[in-house]
Each structure stands twice: as structure tokens, then as C-alpha cells.
PDB file of C-alpha atoms in Angstrom:
ATOM      1  CA  UNK A   1     -90.775 -31.360 107.082  1.00  0.00           C
ATOM      2  CA  UNK A   2     -87.355 -29.946 106.504  1.00  0.00           C
ATOM      3  CA  UNK A   3     -86.334 -30.694 110.086  1.00  0.00           C
ATOM      4  CA  UNK A   4     -87.387 -34.357 109.735  1.00  0.00           C
ATOM      5  CA  UNK A   5     -85.276 -34.738 106.590  1.00  0.00           C
ATOM      6  CA  UNK A   6     -82.285 -33.260 108.375  1.00  0.00           C
ATOM      7  CA  UNK A   7     -82.751 -35.657 111.317  1.00  0.00           C
ATOM      8  CA  UNK A   8     -83.041 -38.601 108.918  1.00  0.00           C
ATOM      9  CA  UNK A   9     -79.874 -37.542 107.136  1.00  0.00           C
ATOM     10  CA  UNK A  10     -78.047 -37.178 110.437  1.00  0.00           C
ATOM     11  CA  UNK A  11     -79.084 -40.679 111.534  1.00  0.00           C
ATOM     12  CA  UNK A  12     -77.818 -42.200 108.282  1.00  0.00           C
ATOM     13  CA  UNK A  13     -74.593 -40.303 108.625  1.00  0.00           C
ATOM     14  CA  UNK A  14     -74.122 -41.566 112.172  1.00  0.00           C
ATOM     15  CA  UNK A  15     -74.744 -45.162 111.127  1.00  0.00           C
ATOM     16  CA  UNK A  16     -72.226 -44.828 108.332  1.00  0.00           C
ATOM     17  CA  UNK A  17     -69.667 -43.343 110.695  1.00  0.00           C
ATOM     18  CA  UNK A  18     -70.237 -46.179 113.193  1.00  0.00           C
ATOM     19  CA  UNK A  19     -69.765 -48.705 110.419  1.00  0.00           C
ATOM     20  CA  UNK A  20     -66.576 -47.025 109.247  1.00  0.00           C
ATOM     21  CA  UNK A  21     -65.210 -46.828 112.796  1.00  0.00           C
ATOM     22  CA  UNK A  22     -65.861 -50.529 113.399  1.00  0.00           C
ATOM     23  CA  UNK A  23     -64.109 -51.501 110.178  1.00  0.00           C
ATOM     24  CA  UNK A  24     -61.175 -49.265 111.030  1.00  0.00           C
ATOM     25  CA  UNK A  25     -60.886 -50.847 114.481  1.00  0.00           C
ATOM     26  CA  UNK A  26     -60.986 -54.347 113.005  1.00  0.00           C
ATOM     27  CA  UNK A  27     -58.241 -53.386 110.577  1.00  0.00           C
ATOM     28  CA  UNK A  28     -56.233 -51.658 113.300  1.00  0.00           C
ATOM     29  CA  UNK A  29     -56.336 -48.261 111.621  1.00  0.00           C
ATOM     30  CA  UNK A  30     -56.223 -45.100 113.692  1.00  0.00           C
ATOM     31  CA  UNK A  31     -59.048 -42.617 113.091  1.00  0.00           C
ATOM     32  CA  UNK A  32     -58.252 -39.950 115.671  1.00  0.00           C
ATOM     33  CA  UNK A  33     -61.414 -40.861 117.590  1.00  0.00           C
ATOM     34  CA  UNK A  34     -61.712 -43.016 120.687  1.00  0.00           C
ATOM     35  CA  UNK A  35     -62.223 -46.720 120.009  1.00  0.00           C
ATOM     36  CA  UNK A  36     -65.711 -47.904 120.960  1.00  0.00           C
ATOM     37  CA  UNK A  37     -66.451 -51.366 119.622  1.00  0.00           C
ATOM     38  CA  UNK A  38     -63.773 -54.033 120.062  1.00  0.00           C
ATOM     39  CA  UNK A  39     -62.277 -55.366 123.334  1.00  0.00           C
ATOM     40  CA  UNK A  40     -58.784 -54.242 124.239  1.00  0.00           C
ATOM     41  CA  UNK A  41     -56.957 -57.274 122.825  1.00  0.00           C
ATOM     42  CA  UNK A  42     -58.771 -56.958 119.504  1.00  0.00           C
ATOM     43  CA  UNK A  43     -58.163 -53.252 118.971  1.00  0.00           C
ATOM     44  CA  UNK A  44     -54.924 -53.792 117.103  1.00  0.00           C
ATOM     45  CA  UNK A  45     -54.099 -56.000 114.158  1.00  0.00           C
ATOM     46  CA  UNK A  46     -51.782 -58.035 116.394  1.00  0.00           C
ATOM     47  CA  UNK A  47     -54.470 -58.378 119.052  1.00  0.00           C
ATOM     48  CA  UNK A  48     -56.995 -59.528 116.490  1.00  0.00           C
ATOM     49  CA  UNK A  49     -54.527 -62.070 115.121  1.00  0.00           C
ATOM     50  CA  UNK A  50     -53.796 -63.489 118.573  1.00  0.00           C
ATOM     51  CA  UNK A  51     -57.486 -63.669 119.368  1.00  0.00           C
ATOM     52  CA  UNK A  52     -58.131 -65.622 116.155  1.00  0.00           C
ATOM     53  CA  UNK A  53     -55.259 -67.971 117.026  1.00  0.00           C
ATOM     54  CA  UNK A  54     -56.666 -68.556 120.507  1.00  0.00           C
ATOM     55  CA  UNK A  55     -60.071 -69.388 119.151  1.00  0.00           C
ATOM     56  CA  UNK A  56     -58.544 -71.770 116.623  1.00  0.00           C
ATOM     57  CA  UNK A  57     -56.387 -73.473 119.246  1.00  0.00           C
ATOM     58  CA  UNK A  58     -59.340 -73.903 121.573  1.00  0.00           C
ATOM     59  CA  UNK A  59     -61.576 -75.515 119.008  1.00  0.00           C
ATOM     60  CA  UNK A  60     -59.414 -77.359 116.441  1.00  0.00           C
ATOM     61  CA  UNK A  61     -59.254 -80.729 118.202  1.00  0.00           C
ATOM     62  CA  UNK A  62     -62.903 -80.493 119.272  1.00  0.00           C
ATOM     63  CA  UNK A  63     -63.909 -79.764 115.690  1.00  0.00           C
ATOM     64  CA  UNK A  64     -61.951 -82.778 114.403  1.00  0.00           C
ATOM     65  CA  UNK A  65     -63.510 -85.015 117.044  1.00  0.00           C
ATOM     66  CA  UNK A  66     -66.951 -84.213 115.633  1.00  0.00           C
ATOM     67  CA  UNK A  67     -66.010 -86.485 112.724  1.00  0.00           C
ATOM     68  CA  UNK A  68     -67.139 -90.002 113.819  1.00  0.00           C
ATOM     69  CA  UNK A  69     -64.276 -91.713 111.979  1.00  0.00           C
ATOM     70  CA  UNK A  70     -61.663 -89.462 113.566  1.00  0.00           C
ATOM     71  CA  UNK A  71     -63.233 -89.718 117.011  1.00  0.00           C
ATOM     72  CA  UNK A  72     -63.319 -93.524 116.892  1.00  0.00           C
ATOM     73  CA  UNK A  73     -59.646 -93.668 115.912  1.00  0.00           C
ATOM     74  CA  UNK A  74     -58.705 -91.083 118.545  1.00  0.00           C
ATOM     75  CA  UNK A  75     -60.531 -92.993 121.282  1.00  0.00           C
ATOM     76  CA  UNK A  76     -58.786 -96.229 120.247  1.00  0.00           C
ATOM     77  CA  UNK A  77     -55.384 -94.565 120.537  1.00  0.00           C
ATOM     78  CA  UNK A  78     -56.354 -92.950 123.848  1.00  0.00           C
ATOM     79  CA  UNK A  79     -57.449 -96.296 125.285  1.00  0.00           C
ATOM     80  CA  UNK A  80     -54.312 -98.088 124.107  1.00  0.00           C
ATOM     81  CA  UNK A  81     -52.102 -95.341 125.494  1.00  0.00           C
ATOM     82  CA  UNK A  82     -53.904 -95.357 128.831  1.00  0.00           C
ATOM     83  CA  UNK A  83     -53.561 -99.148 129.160  1.00  0.00           C
ATOM     84  CA  UNK A  84     -49.886 -99.097 128.178  1.00  0.00           C
ATOM     85  CA  UNK A  85     -49.182 -96.253 130.613  1.00  0.00           C
ATOM     86  CA  UNK A  86     -50.885 -98.073 133.475  1.00  0.00           C
ATOM     87  CA  UNK A  87     -49.020-101.296 132.723  1.00  0.00           C
ATOM     88  CA  UNK A  88     -45.717 -99.445 132.439  1.00  0.00           C
ATOM     89  CA  UNK A  89     -46.143 -97.751 135.808  1.00  0.00           C
ATOM     90  CA  UNK A  90     -47.039-101.040 137.494  1.00  0.00           C
ATOM     91  CA  UNK A  91     -44.186-102.979 135.905  1.00  0.00           C
ATOM     92  CA  UNK A  92     -41.621-100.309 136.752  1.00  0.00           C
ATOM     93  CA  UNK A  93     -42.716-100.342 140.386  1.00  0.00           C
ATOM     94  CA  UNK A  94     -42.477-104.146 140.456  1.00  0.00           C
ATOM     95  CA  UNK A  95     -39.061-104.156 138.782  1.00  0.00           C
ATOM     96  CA  UNK A  96     -37.664-101.626 141.227  1.00  0.00           C
ATOM     97  CA  UNK A  97     -38.723-103.871 144.097  1.00  0.00           C
ATOM     98  CA  UNK A  98     -37.233-106.952 142.441  1.00  0.00           C
ATOM     99  CA  UNK A  99     -33.992-105.142 141.675  1.00  0.00           C
ATOM    100  CA  UNK A 100     -33.633-104.086 145.295  1.00  0.00           C
ATOM    101  CA  UNK A 101     -34.234-107.654 146.486  1.00  0.00           C
ATOM    102  CA  UNK A 102     -31.808-109.017 143.900  1.00  0.00           C
ATOM    103  CA  UNK A 103     -29.090-106.586 144.975  1.00  0.00           C
ATOM    104  CA  UNK A 104     -29.517-107.666 148.585  1.00  0.00           C
ATOM    105  CA  UNK A 105     -29.284-111.340 147.575  1.00  0.00           C
ATOM    106  CA  UNK A 106     -26.128-110.692 145.537  1.00  0.00           C
ATOM    107  CA  UNK A 107     -24.584-108.695 148.379  1.00  0.00           C
ATOM    108  CA  UNK A 108     -25.266-111.587 150.757  1.00  0.00           C
ATOM    109  CA  UNK A 109     -23.556-114.056 148.427  1.00  0.00           C
ATOM    110  CA  UNK A 110     -20.548-111.777 148.050  1.00  0.00           C
ATOM    111  CA  UNK A 111     -20.267-111.283 151.801  1.00  0.00           C
ATOM    112  CA  UNK A 112     -20.097-115.068 152.305  1.00  0.00           C
ATOM    113  CA  UNK A 113     -17.543-115.634 149.546  1.00  0.00           C
ATOM    114  CA  UNK A 114     -14.058-116.911 150.307  1.00  0.00           C
ATOM    115  CA  UNK A 115     -11.214-114.458 149.773  1.00  0.00           C
ATOM    116  CA  UNK A 116      -7.673-114.412 148.592  1.00  0.00           C
ATOM    117  CA  UNK A 117      -5.004-112.738 150.719  1.00  0.00           C
ATOM    118  CA  UNK A 118      -5.535-109.467 148.798  1.00  0.00           C
ATOM    119  CA  UNK A 119      -9.285-109.521 149.556  1.00  0.00           C
ATOM    120  CA  UNK A 120     -10.447-110.732 146.135  1.00  0.00           C
ATOM    121  CA  UNK A 121     -13.671-112.742 146.380  1.00  0.00           C
ATOM    122  CA  UNK A 122     -13.503-116.291 144.989  1.00  0.00           C
ATOM    123  CA  UNK A 123     -15.927-119.181 144.503  1.00  0.00           C
ATOM    124  CA  UNK A 124     -15.597-122.881 143.805  1.00  0.00           C
ATOM    125  CA  UNK A 125     -17.544-124.124 140.748  1.00  0.00           C
ATOM    126  CA  UNK A 126     -19.247-127.497 140.218  1.00  0.00           C
ATOM    127  CA  UNK A 127     -16.007-129.005 138.884  1.00  0.00           C
ATOM    128  CA  UNK A 128     -14.054-127.858 141.917  1.00  0.00           C
ATOM    129  CA  UNK A 129     -12.257-125.035 140.118  1.00  0.00           C
ATOM    130  CA  UNK A 130     -11.831-121.880 142.210  1.00  0.00           C
ATOM    131  CA  UNK A 131     -12.736-118.799 140.251  1.00  0.00           C
ATOM    132  CA  UNK A 132     -12.743-115.049 140.697  1.00  0.00           C
ATOM    133  CA  UNK A 133     -15.947-113.091 139.976  1.00  0.00           C
ATOM    134  CA  UNK A 134     -14.763-112.374 136.435  1.00  0.00           C
ATOM    135  CA  UNK A 135     -14.580-116.135 135.835  1.00  0.00           C
ATOM    136  CA  UNK A 136     -10.813-116.458 135.761  1.00  0.00           C
ATOM    137  CA  UNK A 137      -9.365-119.517 137.512  1.00  0.00           C
ATOM    138  CA  UNK A 138      -7.232-119.021 140.615  1.00  0.00           C
ATOM    139  CA  UNK A 139      -3.702-120.456 140.594  1.00  0.00           C
ATOM    140  CA  UNK A 140      -3.288-123.509 142.810  1.00  0.00           C
ATOM    141  CA  UNK A 141      -0.657-121.661 144.836  1.00  0.00           C
ATOM    142  CA  UNK A 142      -3.225-119.019 145.814  1.00  0.00           C
ATOM    143  CA  UNK A 143      -5.944-121.628 146.321  1.00  0.00           C
ATOM    144  CA  UNK A 144      -3.749-123.163 149.008  1.00  0.00           C
ATOM    145  CA  UNK A 145      -3.890-119.905 150.966  1.00  0.00           C
ATOM    146  CA  UNK A 146      -7.722-119.852 151.170  1.00  0.00           C
ATOM    147  CA  UNK A 147      -9.310-120.737 154.479  1.00  0.00           C
ATOM    148  CA  UNK A 148     -12.623-122.470 153.779  1.00  0.00           C
ATOM    149  CA  UNK A 149     -15.519-122.626 156.241  1.00  0.00           C
ATOM    150  CA  UNK A 150     -17.726-124.919 154.206  1.00  0.00           C
ATOM    151  CA  UNK A 151     -20.547-122.363 153.940  1.00  0.00           C
ATOM    152  CA  UNK A 152     -19.205-120.478 150.939  1.00  0.00           C
ATOM    153  CA  UNK A 153     -21.603-119.962 148.018  1.00  0.00           C
ATOM    154  CA  UNK A 154     -20.750-121.654 144.740  1.00  0.00           C
ATOM    155  CA  UNK A 155     -19.580-119.894 141.612  1.00  0.00           C
ATOM    156  CA  UNK A 156     -22.838-120.965 139.928  1.00  0.00           C
ATOM    157  CA  UNK A 157     -24.967-119.332 142.632  1.00  0.00           C
ATOM    158  CA  UNK A 158     -22.949-116.138 142.301  1.00  0.00           C
ATOM    159  CA  UNK A 159     -23.345-116.124 138.510  1.00  0.00           C
ATOM    160  CA  UNK A 160     -27.086-116.824 138.771  1.00  0.00           C
ATOM    161  CA  UNK A 161     -27.601-113.925 141.195  1.00  0.00           C
ATOM    162  CA  UNK A 162     -25.486-111.542 139.127  1.00  0.00           C
ATOM    163  CA  UNK A 163     -27.188-112.495 135.861  1.00  0.00           C
ATOM    164  CA  UNK A 164     -30.650-112.196 137.410  1.00  0.00           C
ATOM    165  CA  UNK A 165     -29.878-108.674 138.608  1.00  0.00           C
ATOM    166  CA  UNK A 166     -28.539-107.727 135.168  1.00  0.00           C
ATOM    167  CA  UNK A 167     -31.702-109.060 133.485  1.00  0.00           C
ATOM    168  CA  UNK A 168     -33.928-107.077 135.823  1.00  0.00           C
ATOM    169  CA  UNK A 169     -31.944-103.894 135.206  1.00  0.00           C
ATOM    170  CA  UNK A 170     -32.120-104.478 131.446  1.00  0.00           C
ATOM    171  CA  UNK A 171     -35.899-104.903 131.673  1.00  0.00           C
ATOM    172  CA  UNK A 172     -36.182-101.706 133.705  1.00  0.00           C
ATOM    173  CA  UNK A 173     -34.064 -99.775 131.193  1.00  0.00           C
ATOM    174  CA  UNK A 174     -36.174-101.042 128.280  1.00  0.00           C
ATOM    175  CA  UNK A 175     -39.423-100.116 130.001  1.00  0.00           C
ATOM    176  CA  UNK A 176     -38.101 -96.687 130.972  1.00  0.00           C
ATOM    177  CA  UNK A 177     -36.954 -96.056 127.402  1.00  0.00           C
ATOM    178  CA  UNK A 178     -40.384 -97.116 126.090  1.00  0.00           C
ATOM    179  CA  UNK A 179     -42.035 -94.786 128.591  1.00  0.00           C
ATOM    180  CA  UNK A 180     -39.863 -91.834 127.552  1.00  0.00           C
ATOM    181  CA  UNK A 181     -39.533 -92.375 123.809  1.00  0.00           C
ATOM    182  CA  UNK A 182     -42.953 -93.833 122.921  1.00  0.00           C
ATOM    183  CA  UNK A 183     -45.610 -93.159 125.543  1.00  0.00           C
ATOM    184  CA  UNK A 184     -44.515 -89.654 126.505  1.00  0.00           C
ATOM    185  CA  UNK A 185     -44.376 -88.304 122.943  1.00  0.00           C
ATOM    186  CA  UNK A 186     -47.632 -90.107 122.076  1.00  0.00           C
ATOM    187  CA  UNK A 187     -49.426 -88.428 124.984  1.00  0.00           C
ATOM    188  CA  UNK A 188     -48.025 -85.026 124.034  1.00  0.00           C
ATOM    189  CA  UNK A 189     -49.078 -85.522 120.436  1.00  0.00           C
ATOM    190  CA  UNK A 190     -52.698 -86.541 120.947  1.00  0.00           C
ATOM    191  CA  UNK A 191     -53.304 -83.824 123.528  1.00  0.00           C
ATOM    192  CA  UNK A 192     -52.061 -81.066 121.239  1.00  0.00           C
ATOM    193  CA  UNK A 193     -55.267 -79.079 120.747  1.00  0.00           C
ATOM    194  CA  UNK A 194     -53.648 -76.544 118.470  1.00  0.00           C
ATOM    195  CA  UNK A 195     -52.246 -79.073 116.017  1.00  0.00           C
ATOM    196  CA  UNK A 196     -54.086 -82.392 116.465  1.00  0.00           C
ATOM    197  CA  UNK A 197     -52.627 -85.521 114.820  1.00  0.00           C
ATOM    198  CA  UNK A 198     -54.021 -86.631 111.486  1.00  0.00           C
ATOM    199  CA  UNK A 199     -55.676 -90.006 110.988  1.00  0.00           C
ATOM    200  CA  UNK A 200     -52.432 -91.374 109.583  1.00  0.00           C
ATOM    201  CA  UNK A 201     -50.534 -90.084 112.617  1.00  0.00           C
ATOM    202  CA  UNK A 202     -53.045 -91.717 114.943  1.00  0.00           C
ATOM    203  CA  UNK A 203     -52.548 -95.016 113.122  1.00  0.00           C
ATOM    204  CA  UNK A 204     -48.772 -94.658 113.451  1.00  0.00           C
ATOM    205  CA  UNK A 205     -49.015 -93.861 117.175  1.00  0.00           C
ATOM    206  CA  UNK A 206     -51.241 -96.888 117.761  1.00  0.00           C
ATOM    207  CA  UNK A 207     -48.827 -99.072 115.813  1.00  0.00           C
ATOM    208  CA  UNK A 208     -45.813 -97.853 117.815  1.00  0.00           C
ATOM    209  CA  UNK A 209     -47.538 -98.385 121.161  1.00  0.00           C
ATOM    210  CA  UNK A 210     -47.864-102.074 120.321  1.00  0.00           C
ATOM    211  CA  UNK A 211     -44.826-102.737 118.128  1.00  0.00           C
ATOM    212  CA  UNK A 212     -42.278-101.046 120.405  1.00  0.00           C
ATOM    213  CA  UNK A 213     -43.641-102.472 123.658  1.00  0.00           C
ATOM    214  CA  UNK A 214     -40.975-104.466 125.557  1.00  0.00           C
ATOM    215  CA  UNK A 215     -41.718-108.148 126.141  1.00  0.00           C
ATOM    216  CA  UNK A 216     -41.811-107.683 129.913  1.00  0.00           C
ATOM    217  CA  UNK A 217     -44.691-105.227 129.474  1.00  0.00           C
ATOM    218  CA  UNK A 218     -46.527-107.358 126.959  1.00  0.00           C
ATOM    219  CA  UNK A 219     -46.388-110.328 129.312  1.00  0.00           C
ATOM    220  CA  UNK A 220     -47.647-108.207 132.214  1.00  0.00           C
ATOM    221  CA  UNK A 221     -50.651-106.637 130.531  1.00  0.00           C
ATOM    222  CA  UNK A 222     -53.994-107.645 131.990  1.00  0.00           C
ATOM    223  CA  UNK A 223     -57.374-107.572 130.331  1.00  0.00           C
ATOM    224  CA  UNK A 224     -59.349-104.365 131.045  1.00  0.00           C
ATOM    225  CA  UNK A 225     -62.113-106.271 132.831  1.00  0.00           C
ATOM    226  CA  UNK A 226     -59.559-107.730 135.253  1.00  0.00           C
ATOM    227  CA  UNK A 227     -58.459-104.346 136.563  1.00  0.00           C
ATOM    228  CA  UNK A 228     -59.777-103.180 139.900  1.00  0.00           C
ATOM    229  CA  UNK A 229     -61.108 -99.630 140.340  1.00  0.00           C
ATOM    230  CA  UNK A 230     -58.022 -98.824 142.423  1.00  0.00           C
ATOM    231  CA  UNK A 231     -55.876 -99.478 139.349  1.00  0.00           C
ATOM    232  CA  UNK A 232     -57.512 -96.776 137.302  1.00  0.00           C
ATOM    233  CA  UNK A 233     -54.851 -94.724 135.576  1.00  0.00           C
ATOM    234  CA  UNK A 234     -54.925 -91.101 136.812  1.00  0.00           C
ATOM    235  CA  UNK A 235     -53.318 -90.005 133.544  1.00  0.00           C
ATOM    236  CA  UNK A 236     -56.102 -91.421 131.381  1.00  0.00           C
ATOM    237  CA  UNK A 237     -56.744 -88.985 128.563  1.00  0.00           C
ATOM    238  CA  UNK A 238     -60.037 -87.138 128.659  1.00  0.00           C
ATOM    239  CA  UNK A 239     -61.669 -86.142 125.409  1.00  0.00           C
ATOM    240  CA  UNK A 240     -62.507 -82.480 124.929  1.00  0.00           C
ATOM    241  CA  UNK A 241     -66.031 -81.355 125.748  1.00  0.00           C
ATOM    242  CA  UNK A 242     -67.851 -80.986 122.450  1.00  0.00           C
ATOM    243  CA  UNK A 243     -70.811 -79.073 123.834  1.00  0.00           C
ATOM    244  CA  UNK A 244     -71.329 -75.817 122.035  1.00  0.00           C
ATOM    245  CA  UNK A 245     -71.191 -72.630 124.021  1.00  0.00           C
ATOM    246  CA  UNK A 246     -74.576 -70.854 124.258  1.00  0.00           C
TER     247      UNK A 246
END
């Protein structure tokens, strides 16, 4: 009977010691005994803190997306961002092609232009005035030195080609700025799993995607049902998997 009591006492003592050791390991306190319970990265206070941060970062956005209101708003922003990104990529590719063609057309006009003795290109306008490319009129004395072939482009055709190229380059710059200052930051923001945007932030992002969109993009957007499968945006944002781990 006495032996049984001693064994029972020893078992209780061991359980208490195990409990104390676990609590000490969680708190990061040294006990002089080998650590037995927690994984390596959780055996110090710093390790435990980092592990908690990792778990929070991995689940914060998924937890917020379990709210139907938040998820609906998030999906609306994701869809708008995906559409705007796809349109931006397509328009930029088109503009680059048009800019190249416009530069070639302008180069051709300049190559055919008449020239002054010093090599300055000149053009005759609709009123018969000979002008330099900056629009300044050429003195009659210099005009008399020009040898005309009859195939020279007009000043109006030169201006039209130059202005068209400038408009295309302006459109490209606006689209590129929109891509870098609106779409890029929006994508980074809504894919931040550690610090997801609030509902108000989502509303602001959605507003900016539309309000700051350049006209050339707005005019080029197509309805979703008109897109072919080949036009699917590879950067489309995927929602986190909300399935619970077993």
C-alpha cells in the first residue's frame, strides 16, 4: 500500500514537472534541463513571436475574406483591376506599334523635304509660304536658292505627321503612368496578406482604377463577354484558399 502511494505521488510530481517545463519553454526561460516540447523556432521568446507573426500573416487576409461583405468588395476590386491591367497591356502594345509606324512616316516626309543650302529642311504651306520645321517663314532670298522637284511634302503634311506622333507618345506616357502609379500599387495593396486593405481602402482603390483611367484606355475597354480565352490576363488575382487545414 505504501509503495502504491509513493508511485502515485511520483506520477503527480512528474506531471507537474512536465507542465512547468512546458510553460518555461513557452516563456523562453532556461531551466537547466534539456528542452523537450516545442519545435526549435518556438523554443525562445523571439522564435515564438516570429511563429505567431507567420501564422497571423498566413491567415489574416483569408480570415477577412470569410466575411461575405468584405469578400464581395474584394472580388469587385480584383475583377476591375484584372480588366484594367489586361486593357493596359493591350493598349500599350498597340501604341508602341503605332508609334513605330508614325516615326517611319515622319522620317519619310523629312527625307523628301526640300532643303536650304545649310541642310535645313523646309516645306511649302497651303498659302505658298516656305517654312522651316519650327514654323518660321524662310526669307525670299533663301527661297530662291531651293531646288524643287515637285514631290516635296507640304508643311501641313509634316505638321500632321509630327502632331500625330506626339499624340501617340502622350497617350503612351499617360497609360504607362497609370500602370505604374495606379495599377501597380493597387495590385500590391490587395495582395498584402499580412496587412489586407480595409473596406474603405478597397472602395478607394476601385474608385481610383476608374477615375484615373486615361481616355485612351477607357475607349479601348471591351466587355468581358467579348474577350477570347487567349486574352485571359495571366496576372489575374487569385483569392486565397479558405479551406481549413485538417
